[in-house]
Short mmCIF file of C-alpha atoms and ligand atoms in Angstrom, two decimals:
data_model
loop_
_atom_site.label_atom_id
_atom_site.label_comp_id
_atom_site.label_asym_id
_atom_site.label_seq_id
_atom_site.Cartn_x
_atom_site.Cartn_y
_atom_site.Cartn_z
CA UNK A 1 20.82 8.29 48.28
CA UNK A 2 22.87 5.68 46.37
CA UNK A 3 24.56 7.16 43.29
CA UNK A 4 24.31 4.80 40.36
CA UNK A 5 27.40 2.79 39.50
CA UNK A 6 28.59 2.32 36.03
CA UNK A 7 27.26 -1.17 36.21
CA UNK A 8 23.67 -0.23 37.31
CA UNK A 9 23.57 2.59 34.70
CA UNK A 10 24.58 0.16 32.12
CA UNK A 11 21.89 -2.36 33.12
CA UNK A 12 19.31 0.59 32.99
CA UNK A 13 20.43 1.54 29.58
CA UNK A 14 20.23 -2.02 28.26
CA UNK A 15 16.65 -2.51 29.75
CA UNK A 16 15.54 0.62 28.00
CA UNK A 17 17.12 -0.47 24.72
CA UNK A 18 15.34 -3.83 24.94
CA UNK A 19 12.06 -2.16 25.60
CA UNK A 20 12.06 -0.29 22.37
CA UNK A 21 13.47 -3.09 20.29
CA UNK A 22 17.18 -2.48 20.91
CA UNK A 23 17.31 0.19 18.06
CA UNK A 24 16.81 3.56 19.49
CA UNK A 25 19.46 6.16 19.48
CA UNK A 26 18.89 9.64 20.76
CA UNK A 27 21.35 11.37 18.31
CA UNK A 28 22.96 10.72 15.05
CA UNK A 29 21.04 9.69 11.88
CA UNK A 30 17.85 7.87 12.04
CA UNK A 31 18.06 4.58 10.29
CA UNK A 32 15.32 3.85 7.91
CA UNK A 33 15.16 0.44 6.42
CA UNK A 34 13.40 0.35 3.00
CA UNK A 35 12.30 -3.24 2.17
CA UNK A 36 10.70 -2.93 -1.27
CA UNK A 37 10.67 -4.80 -4.60
CA UNK A 38 13.51 -3.62 -6.96
CA UNK A 39 12.90 -6.61 -9.37
CA UNK A 40 10.09 -8.49 -10.69
CA UNK A 41 6.42 -7.57 -11.58
CA UNK A 42 6.22 -5.04 -8.68
CA UNK A 43 9.60 -3.31 -9.16
CA UNK A 44 8.13 0.04 -10.47
CA UNK A 45 5.88 0.15 -7.44
CA UNK A 46 8.85 -0.09 -5.15
CA UNK A 47 10.61 2.69 -7.05
CA UNK A 48 7.60 5.02 -6.72
CA UNK A 49 7.21 4.34 -2.92
CA UNK A 50 10.85 4.92 -2.26
CA UNK A 51 10.67 8.18 -4.34
CA UNK A 52 7.58 9.37 -2.42
CA UNK A 53 9.16 8.77 1.00
CA UNK A 54 12.31 10.41 0.05
CA UNK A 55 10.45 13.51 -1.48
CA UNK A 56 8.73 14.22 1.81
CA UNK A 57 12.10 14.07 3.60
CA UNK A 58 13.69 16.28 1.05
CA UNK A 59 10.78 18.78 1.55
CA UNK A 60 11.77 18.89 5.21
CA UNK A 61 15.32 19.93 4.34
CA UNK A 62 16.53 16.22 4.28
CA UNK A 63 15.90 15.79 8.03
CA UNK A 64 12.92 14.51 10.23
CA UNK A 65 12.56 16.22 13.60
CA UNK A 66 15.98 17.79 13.13
CA UNK A 67 17.74 14.49 12.52
CA UNK A 68 19.55 13.16 9.53
CA UNK A 69 18.11 10.09 7.73
CA UNK A 70 20.14 7.26 6.69
CA UNK A 71 18.69 4.61 4.29
CA UNK A 72 19.25 0.88 4.26
CA UNK A 73 17.85 -0.97 1.34
CA UNK A 74 16.74 -4.57 0.66
CA UNK A 75 15.19 -5.87 -2.60
CA UNK A 76 12.45 -8.26 -1.42
CA UNK A 77 11.78 -9.53 -5.01
CA UNK A 78 8.13 -9.94 -3.92
CA UNK A 79 9.11 -13.34 -2.78
CA UNK A 80 7.41 -14.42 0.51
CA UNK A 81 9.73 -17.40 1.00
CA UNK A 82 12.63 -14.93 1.43
CA UNK A 83 10.62 -12.42 3.52
CA UNK A 84 11.86 -13.40 6.93
CA UNK A 85 15.53 -13.55 5.98
CA UNK A 86 15.26 -10.26 4.04
CA UNK A 87 13.57 -8.40 6.87
CA UNK A 88 16.12 -9.71 9.38
CA UNK A 89 18.92 -8.15 7.28
CA UNK A 90 17.42 -4.77 8.29
CA UNK A 91 16.50 -5.71 11.86
CA UNK A 92 19.43 -7.74 12.96
CA UNK A 93 22.29 -6.71 10.62
CA UNK A 94 21.58 -3.00 10.02
CA UNK A 95 19.79 -2.40 13.26
CA UNK A 96 17.28 0.03 11.68
CA UNK A 97 14.96 2.28 13.78
CA UNK A 98 11.97 1.87 11.35
CA UNK A 99 11.13 -0.47 8.47
CA UNK A 100 9.10 0.84 5.58
CA UNK A 101 7.83 -2.01 3.36
CA UNK A 102 6.44 -3.69 1.35
CA UNK A 103 4.31 -4.08 -1.79
CA UNK A 104 3.41 -7.79 -1.71
CA UNK A 105 1.00 -8.87 0.94
CA UNK A 106 2.74 -12.32 1.40
CA UNK A 107 6.08 -10.67 2.18
CA UNK A 108 4.54 -8.05 4.30
CA UNK A 109 3.00 -10.77 6.51
CA UNK A 110 6.43 -12.16 7.20
CA UNK A 111 7.69 -8.62 7.90
CA UNK A 112 4.92 -8.00 10.37
CA UNK A 113 5.65 -11.15 12.25
CA UNK A 114 9.36 -10.18 12.49
CA UNK A 115 8.49 -6.65 13.47
CA UNK A 116 6.21 -7.85 16.28
CA UNK A 117 8.74 -10.39 17.56
CA UNK A 118 11.49 -7.77 17.67
CA UNK A 119 9.30 -4.79 18.52
CA UNK A 120 10.61 -3.00 15.52
CA UNK A 121 8.59 -0.05 14.19
CA UNK A 122 7.00 -0.96 10.82
CA UNK A 123 5.12 1.30 8.32
CA UNK A 124 3.51 -0.61 5.51
CA UNK A 125 3.29 1.74 2.45
CA UNK A 126 1.29 -0.66 0.27
CA UNK A 127 0.66 -4.42 0.99
CA UNK A 128 -3.08 -4.61 2.05
CA UNK A 129 -3.01 -8.00 3.83
CA UNK A 130 -6.07 -7.75 6.21
CA UNK A 131 -4.23 -9.75 9.02
CA UNK A 132 -1.64 -6.91 9.40
CA UNK A 133 -4.27 -4.56 10.73
CA UNK A 134 -6.44 -7.51 11.94
CA UNK A 135 -5.21 -10.38 14.24
CA UNK A 136 -1.54 -9.24 13.83
CA UNK A 137 -2.07 -5.59 14.61
CA UNK A 138 0.18 -3.96 17.16
CA UNK A 139 1.12 -0.55 18.50
CA UNK A 140 4.30 -0.62 16.42
CA UNK A 141 2.61 -1.37 13.13
CA UNK A 142 0.75 1.05 10.91
CA UNK A 143 -0.17 1.27 7.21
CA UNK A 144 -0.10 4.42 4.99
CA UNK A 145 -1.99 2.62 2.07
CA UNK A 146 -5.18 0.50 2.24
CA UNK A 147 -6.34 -2.86 3.40
CA UNK A 148 -7.09 -5.19 0.46
CA UNK A 149 -10.68 -5.24 1.39
CA UNK A 150 -11.21 -1.47 0.93
CA UNK A 151 -10.63 -0.93 -2.91
CA UNK A 152 -12.33 -4.36 -3.63
CA UNK A 153 -15.37 -3.25 -1.60
CA UNK A 154 -15.47 0.21 -3.30
CA UNK A 155 -15.39 -1.36 -6.67
CA UNK A 156 -18.21 -3.83 -5.67
CA UNK A 157 -20.31 -0.76 -4.76
CA UNK A 158 -19.93 0.90 -8.10
CA UNK A 159 -20.37 -2.29 -10.14
CA UNK A 160 -23.70 -2.96 -8.46
CA UNK A 161 -24.72 0.72 -8.97
CA UNK A 162 -24.07 0.41 -12.60
CA UNK A 163 -26.78 -2.32 -12.64
CA UNK A 164 -24.49 -5.29 -13.39
CA UNK A 165 -26.02 -8.48 -11.96
CA UNK A 166 -23.71 -11.38 -12.93
CA UNK A 167 -19.96 -11.04 -12.39
CA UNK A 168 -16.82 -13.01 -12.80
CA UNK A 169 -13.58 -12.29 -10.81
CA UNK A 170 -10.07 -12.84 -11.85
CA UNK A 171 -6.85 -12.41 -9.94
CA UNK A 172 -3.55 -13.92 -8.66
CA UNK A 173 -4.13 -16.62 -6.03
CA UNK A 174 -2.61 -15.05 -3.02
CA UNK A 175 -3.66 -12.91 -0.12
CA UNK A 176 -4.07 -9.64 -1.97
CA UNK A 177 -6.03 -11.10 -4.96
CA UNK A 178 -8.26 -13.16 -2.71
CA UNK A 179 -8.96 -10.54 -0.04
CA UNK A 180 -9.66 -7.93 -2.78
CA UNK A 181 -12.08 -10.31 -4.53
CA UNK A 182 -13.85 -10.93 -1.10
CA UNK A 183 -14.31 -7.16 -0.59
CA UNK A 184 -15.74 -6.85 -4.10
CA UNK A 185 -18.08 -9.83 -3.60
CA UNK A 186 -19.34 -8.54 -0.27
CA UNK A 187 -20.35 -5.16 -1.71
CA UNK A 188 -21.51 -6.41 -5.10
CA UNK A 189 -23.82 -9.04 -3.50
CA UNK A 190 -25.19 -6.63 -0.97
CA UNK A 191 -26.03 -4.36 -4.00
CA UNK A 192 -28.10 -7.17 -5.57
CA UNK A 193 -25.46 -8.74 -7.81
CA UNK A 194 -24.05 -12.33 -7.80
CA UNK A 195 -20.57 -13.57 -8.42
CA UNK A 196 -20.83 -16.52 -10.69
CA UNK A 197 -17.18 -17.70 -10.59
CA UNK A 198 -13.76 -16.82 -9.31
CA UNK A 199 -10.87 -17.35 -11.61
CA UNK A 200 -7.28 -17.32 -10.67
CA UNK A 201 -3.61 -18.11 -11.42
CA UNK A 202 -0.55 -18.31 -9.44
CA UNK A 203 1.44 -15.06 -8.66
CA UNK A 204 3.15 -13.59 -10.65
CA UNK A 205 1.85 -15.68 -13.64
CA UNK A 206 0.63 -13.92 -16.87
CA UNK A 207 -0.73 -16.86 -18.81
CA UNK A 208 -4.24 -15.48 -18.96
CA UNK A 209 -5.39 -17.12 -22.24
CA UNK A 210 -7.41 -20.10 -20.92
CA UNK A 211 -9.15 -17.87 -18.26
CA UNK A 212 -9.96 -15.25 -20.94
CA UNK A 213 -11.53 -18.01 -23.12
CA UNK A 214 -13.71 -19.06 -20.15
CA UNK A 215 -14.89 -15.41 -19.60
CA UNK A 216 -15.84 -15.21 -23.23
CA UNK A 217 -17.80 -18.43 -22.97
CA UNK A 218 -19.64 -17.54 -19.70
CA UNK A 219 -20.48 -13.97 -20.90
CA UNK A 220 -20.89 -12.31 -17.48
CA UNK A 221 -22.24 -8.75 -17.14
CA UNK A 222 -18.95 -7.57 -15.79
CA UNK A 223 -15.48 -8.82 -14.88
CA UNK A 224 -13.69 -7.72 -11.73
CA UNK A 225 -9.97 -8.00 -11.78
CA UNK A 226 -7.08 -7.48 -9.31
CA UNK A 227 -3.73 -7.28 -10.83
CA UNK A 228 -0.90 -4.67 -10.44
CA UNK A 229 2.32 -3.60 -11.95
CA UNK A 230 3.79 -5.57 -14.91
CA UNK A 231 1.03 -8.19 -14.54
CA UNK A 232 -1.72 -5.53 -14.81
CA UNK A 233 -0.16 -4.20 -18.09
CA UNK A 234 -0.26 -7.66 -19.62
CA UNK A 235 -3.70 -8.56 -18.40
CA UNK A 236 -5.33 -5.40 -19.79
CA UNK A 237 -3.54 -5.76 -23.09
CA UNK A 238 -4.52 -9.46 -23.32
CA UNK A 239 -8.20 -8.64 -22.38
CA UNK A 240 -8.36 -6.05 -25.15
CA UNK A 241 -6.60 -8.25 -27.64
CA UNK A 242 -9.13 -11.11 -27.02
CA UNK A 243 -11.79 -8.69 -28.03
CA UNK A 244 -13.54 -8.77 -24.69
CA UNK A 245 -13.49 -4.99 -23.93
CA UNK A 246 -16.50 -4.49 -26.12
CA UNK A 247 -18.51 -7.44 -24.96
CA UNK A 248 -17.77 -7.85 -21.25
CA UNK A 249 -16.99 -4.58 -19.32
CA UNK A 250 -13.81 -4.85 -17.36
CA UNK A 251 -13.71 -3.26 -13.86
CA UNK A 252 -10.93 -3.47 -11.16
CA UNK A 253 -9.48 -2.03 -8.04
CA UNK A 254 -7.50 0.92 -9.20
CA UNK A 255 -4.15 -1.00 -9.25
CA UNK A 256 -5.26 -2.32 -12.46
CA UNK A 257 -4.45 0.96 -14.16
CA UNK A 258 -2.28 2.84 -11.61
CA UNK A 259 1.29 3.56 -12.67
CA UNK A 260 0.51 1.45 -15.82
CA UNK A 261 -1.30 3.63 -18.23
CA UNK A 262 1.62 4.56 -20.53
CA UNK A 263 2.53 0.85 -21.02
CA UNK A 264 -1.14 -0.21 -21.41
CA UNK A 265 -1.88 2.50 -24.14
CA UNK A 266 -5.11 2.43 -25.97
CA UNK A 267 -6.20 -0.90 -24.19
CA UNK A 268 -6.86 0.77 -20.83
CA UNK A 269 -8.57 3.91 -22.03
CA UNK A 270 -11.97 4.31 -20.37
CA UNK A 271 -11.51 1.67 -17.74
CA UNK A 272 -13.40 2.40 -14.53
CA UNK A 273 -11.77 1.57 -11.32
CA UNK A 274 -12.04 2.51 -7.62
CA UNK A 275 -9.17 3.55 -5.41
CA UNK A 276 -8.12 6.09 -2.59
CA UNK A 277 -6.33 8.34 -5.11
CA UNK A 278 -7.04 9.90 -8.47
CA UNK A 279 -4.21 11.79 -10.46
CA UNK A 280 -6.19 14.86 -11.20
CA UNK A 281 -7.57 15.60 -7.73
CA UNK A 282 -7.51 19.43 -7.98
CA UNK A 283 -6.38 20.44 -4.49
CA UNK A 284 -3.37 22.70 -3.68
CA UNK A 285 -1.89 19.72 -1.76
CA UNK A 286 -2.05 17.27 -4.72
CA UNK A 287 -1.05 19.81 -7.21
CA UNK A 288 2.18 20.77 -5.29
CA UNK A 289 2.89 17.10 -4.67
CA UNK A 290 2.62 16.17 -8.25
CA UNK A 291 4.67 19.18 -9.37
CA UNK A 292 7.43 18.47 -6.93
CA UNK A 293 7.50 14.73 -7.77
CA UNK A 294 7.76 15.54 -11.50
CA UNK A 295 10.63 17.85 -10.86
CA UNK A 296 12.53 15.44 -8.70
CA UNK A 297 12.03 12.31 -10.55
CA UNK A 298 11.11 13.34 -14.11
CA UNK A 299 8.09 11.07 -13.88
CA UNK A 300 4.35 11.21 -12.98
CA UNK A 301 3.33 10.46 -9.44
CA UNK A 302 0.93 7.58 -8.80
CA UNK A 303 -0.85 6.02 -5.92
CA UNK A 304 2.37 4.18 -4.76
CA UNK A 305 4.26 7.43 -4.77
CA UNK A 306 1.51 8.95 -2.49
CA UNK A 307 1.61 6.12 -0.11
CA UNK A 308 5.41 6.31 0.21
CA UNK A 309 5.13 10.17 0.84
CA UNK A 310 2.44 9.53 3.50
CA UNK A 311 4.52 6.82 5.22
CA UNK A 312 7.14 9.52 5.69
CA UNK A 313 4.48 11.98 6.93
CA UNK A 314 3.17 9.57 9.50
CA UNK A 315 6.70 8.71 10.71
CA UNK A 316 7.48 12.46 10.92
CA UNK A 317 4.37 13.09 13.04
CA UNK A 318 5.69 10.55 15.55
CA UNK A 319 9.15 11.97 15.58
CA UNK A 320 8.04 15.51 15.84
CA UNK A 321 6.00 14.61 18.96
CA UNK A 322 9.09 13.19 20.72
CA UNK A 323 11.58 15.79 19.23
CA UNK A 324 13.33 13.02 17.37
CA UNK A 325 13.86 10.92 20.55
CA UNK A 326 13.12 7.31 19.42
CA UNK A 327 13.53 6.09 22.95
CA UNK A 328 10.24 7.60 23.75
CA UNK A 329 8.61 4.76 21.92
CA UNK A 330 5.03 4.94 23.47
CA UNK A 331 4.62 8.62 22.86
CA UNK A 332 6.00 8.22 19.38
CA UNK A 333 3.72 5.48 18.25
CA UNK A 334 0.72 7.17 19.94
CA UNK A 335 1.40 10.32 17.86
CA UNK A 336 1.81 8.32 14.63
CA UNK A 337 -1.39 6.62 15.22
CA UNK A 338 -3.45 9.69 16.06
CA UNK A 339 -2.20 11.85 13.22
CA UNK A 340 -4.48 13.42 10.51
CA UNK A 341 -2.46 12.99 7.40
CA UNK A 342 -2.57 15.85 5.00
CA UNK A 343 -2.18 13.58 2.03
CA UNK A 344 -2.27 14.24 -1.76
CA UNK A 345 -5.32 11.96 -1.77
CA UNK A 346 -7.06 14.12 0.82
CA UNK A 347 -6.86 14.21 4.57
CA UNK A 348 -7.21 10.83 6.37
CA UNK A 349 -6.82 9.36 9.83
CA UNK A 350 -5.85 5.92 11.00
CA UNK A 351 -8.29 3.36 12.58
CA UNK A 352 -7.60 1.89 15.91
CA UNK A 353 -5.91 -0.94 14.22
CA UNK A 354 -3.64 1.42 12.30
CA UNK A 355 -5.25 1.40 8.78
CA UNK A 356 -6.26 4.56 6.81
CA UNK A 357 -9.94 5.59 7.00
CA UNK A 358 -10.34 7.16 3.68
CA UNK A 359 -12.46 8.14 0.80
CA UNK A 360 -12.57 5.79 -2.17
CA UNK A 361 -12.78 7.49 -5.48
CA UNK A 362 -14.37 6.35 -8.86
CA UNK A 363 -11.69 6.89 -11.54
CA UNK A 364 -11.68 6.72 -15.39
CA UNK A 365 -8.59 6.00 -17.32
CA UNK A 366 -7.99 8.96 -19.60
CA UNK A 367 -4.69 9.53 -21.47
CA UNK A 368 -1.93 9.01 -18.82
CA UNK A 369 -4.24 9.74 -15.92
CA UNK A 370 -6.70 8.05 -13.76
CA UNK A 371 -9.31 10.87 -13.56
CA UNK A 372 -11.65 11.64 -10.71
CA UNK A 373 -15.29 10.72 -11.50
CA UNK A 374 -16.83 10.81 -8.04
CA UNK A 375 -16.70 9.32 -4.53
CA UNK A 376 -17.62 5.61 -4.42
CA UNK A 377 -17.56 5.45 -0.66
CA UNK A 378 -16.81 8.23 1.83
CA UNK A 379 -14.51 7.50 4.82
CA UNK A 380 -14.38 3.88 4.31
CA UNK A 381 -12.87 1.94 7.34
CA UNK A 382 -11.56 -1.59 7.12
CA UNK A 383 -13.58 -3.70 9.62
CA UNK A 384 -10.24 -4.50 11.27
CA UNK A 385 -11.61 -7.92 12.13
CA UNK A 386 -9.60 -9.64 14.96
CA UNK A 387 -7.38 -6.66 16.02
CA UNK A 388 -7.04 -6.72 19.83
CA UNK A 389 -4.76 -3.93 21.10
C1 BEZ B 401 -0.47 -6.57 -2.23
O1 BEZ B 401 0.17 -7.69 -2.45
O2 BEZ B 401 -1.03 -6.37 -1.12
C2 BEZ B 401 -0.64 -5.61 -3.37
C3 BEZ B 401 0.28 -5.54 -4.45
C4 BEZ B 401 0.22 -4.64 -5.42
C5 BEZ B 401 -0.97 -3.69 -5.38
C6 BEZ B 401 -1.79 -3.74 -4.35
C7 BEZ B 401 -1.77 -4.67 -3.38
#
């Protein structure tokens, strides 16, 4: 038998590295690239996701599968035009093993393309763009959050159940807003309602006055809104200030009131939304999570913190299956995709396309919490249209 020369061994090593995206190291710290917004309307969402991810790692003694974790960070500014350059800082400059990001659907689409092209592992801890777990799906991409369609659809179900017949929708004109409205419309019209008009403004605009005047003039039975972060705070306050809360009920996917209630104050009280998390879910898992989060960060956990925490749980499931050996890429991604995540939101699994199959809750804004009021849809799965694996 021929013993391998230094040259053939080196070639073999290079081929293996190429097959796993040229990142994998068998020892030393695992390099985690956090690409999240640190500035702009979604800044607080990025902080909560990072906190949640790091909390899970801390709970494991600061290591995953026995290996130290080294973080690399990029502020994506929720700017899709900078998405490719920003993600390549993590892929090409920092040579990370996994990317966790991001919040904004448009930025995440650029990240998914770069992750596919370079075969880098990507865990999406928020952005719901349907294409990521649709036509762009791949073994190296999973999501710990939701598809935009899911909370939109769940809110449409409850709006129709409330007997509303004529709706108007309002959102930012980009993938998340448009896909969430599509989900709402599908369920609302299936339930016997009709969407009369879709209103929108460019992301991250907050000049709502002209659109609120149009709502007041049309007097629909209900308004469905998708906004999040700083934009959601301003929208809910403007809606209340326009005197519309009493005349045209406002509903939204839960991002309208998640992580925002303190800033929204009185204006948001009583708002009904649908989402895959409610603050007061009274389970040992959620209670422990909220307690640990509050101790670590002196802040209340929200849905974004949960999604960051669960991104770490999904990654840990993959790493544990291969004992921390990132070179065993196929076994790692298979284990990540077949995990049952013991989440603060309740247990969930991932669809074949890599998107959570999860219960969608009805919530009511009460004080600083989005309180559980029932299940809107059980085990809701995104249709995963166009995903071929
Ligand atoms: C998105 O762009 O996908 C998104 C942003 C904030 C909250 C929810 C979704």
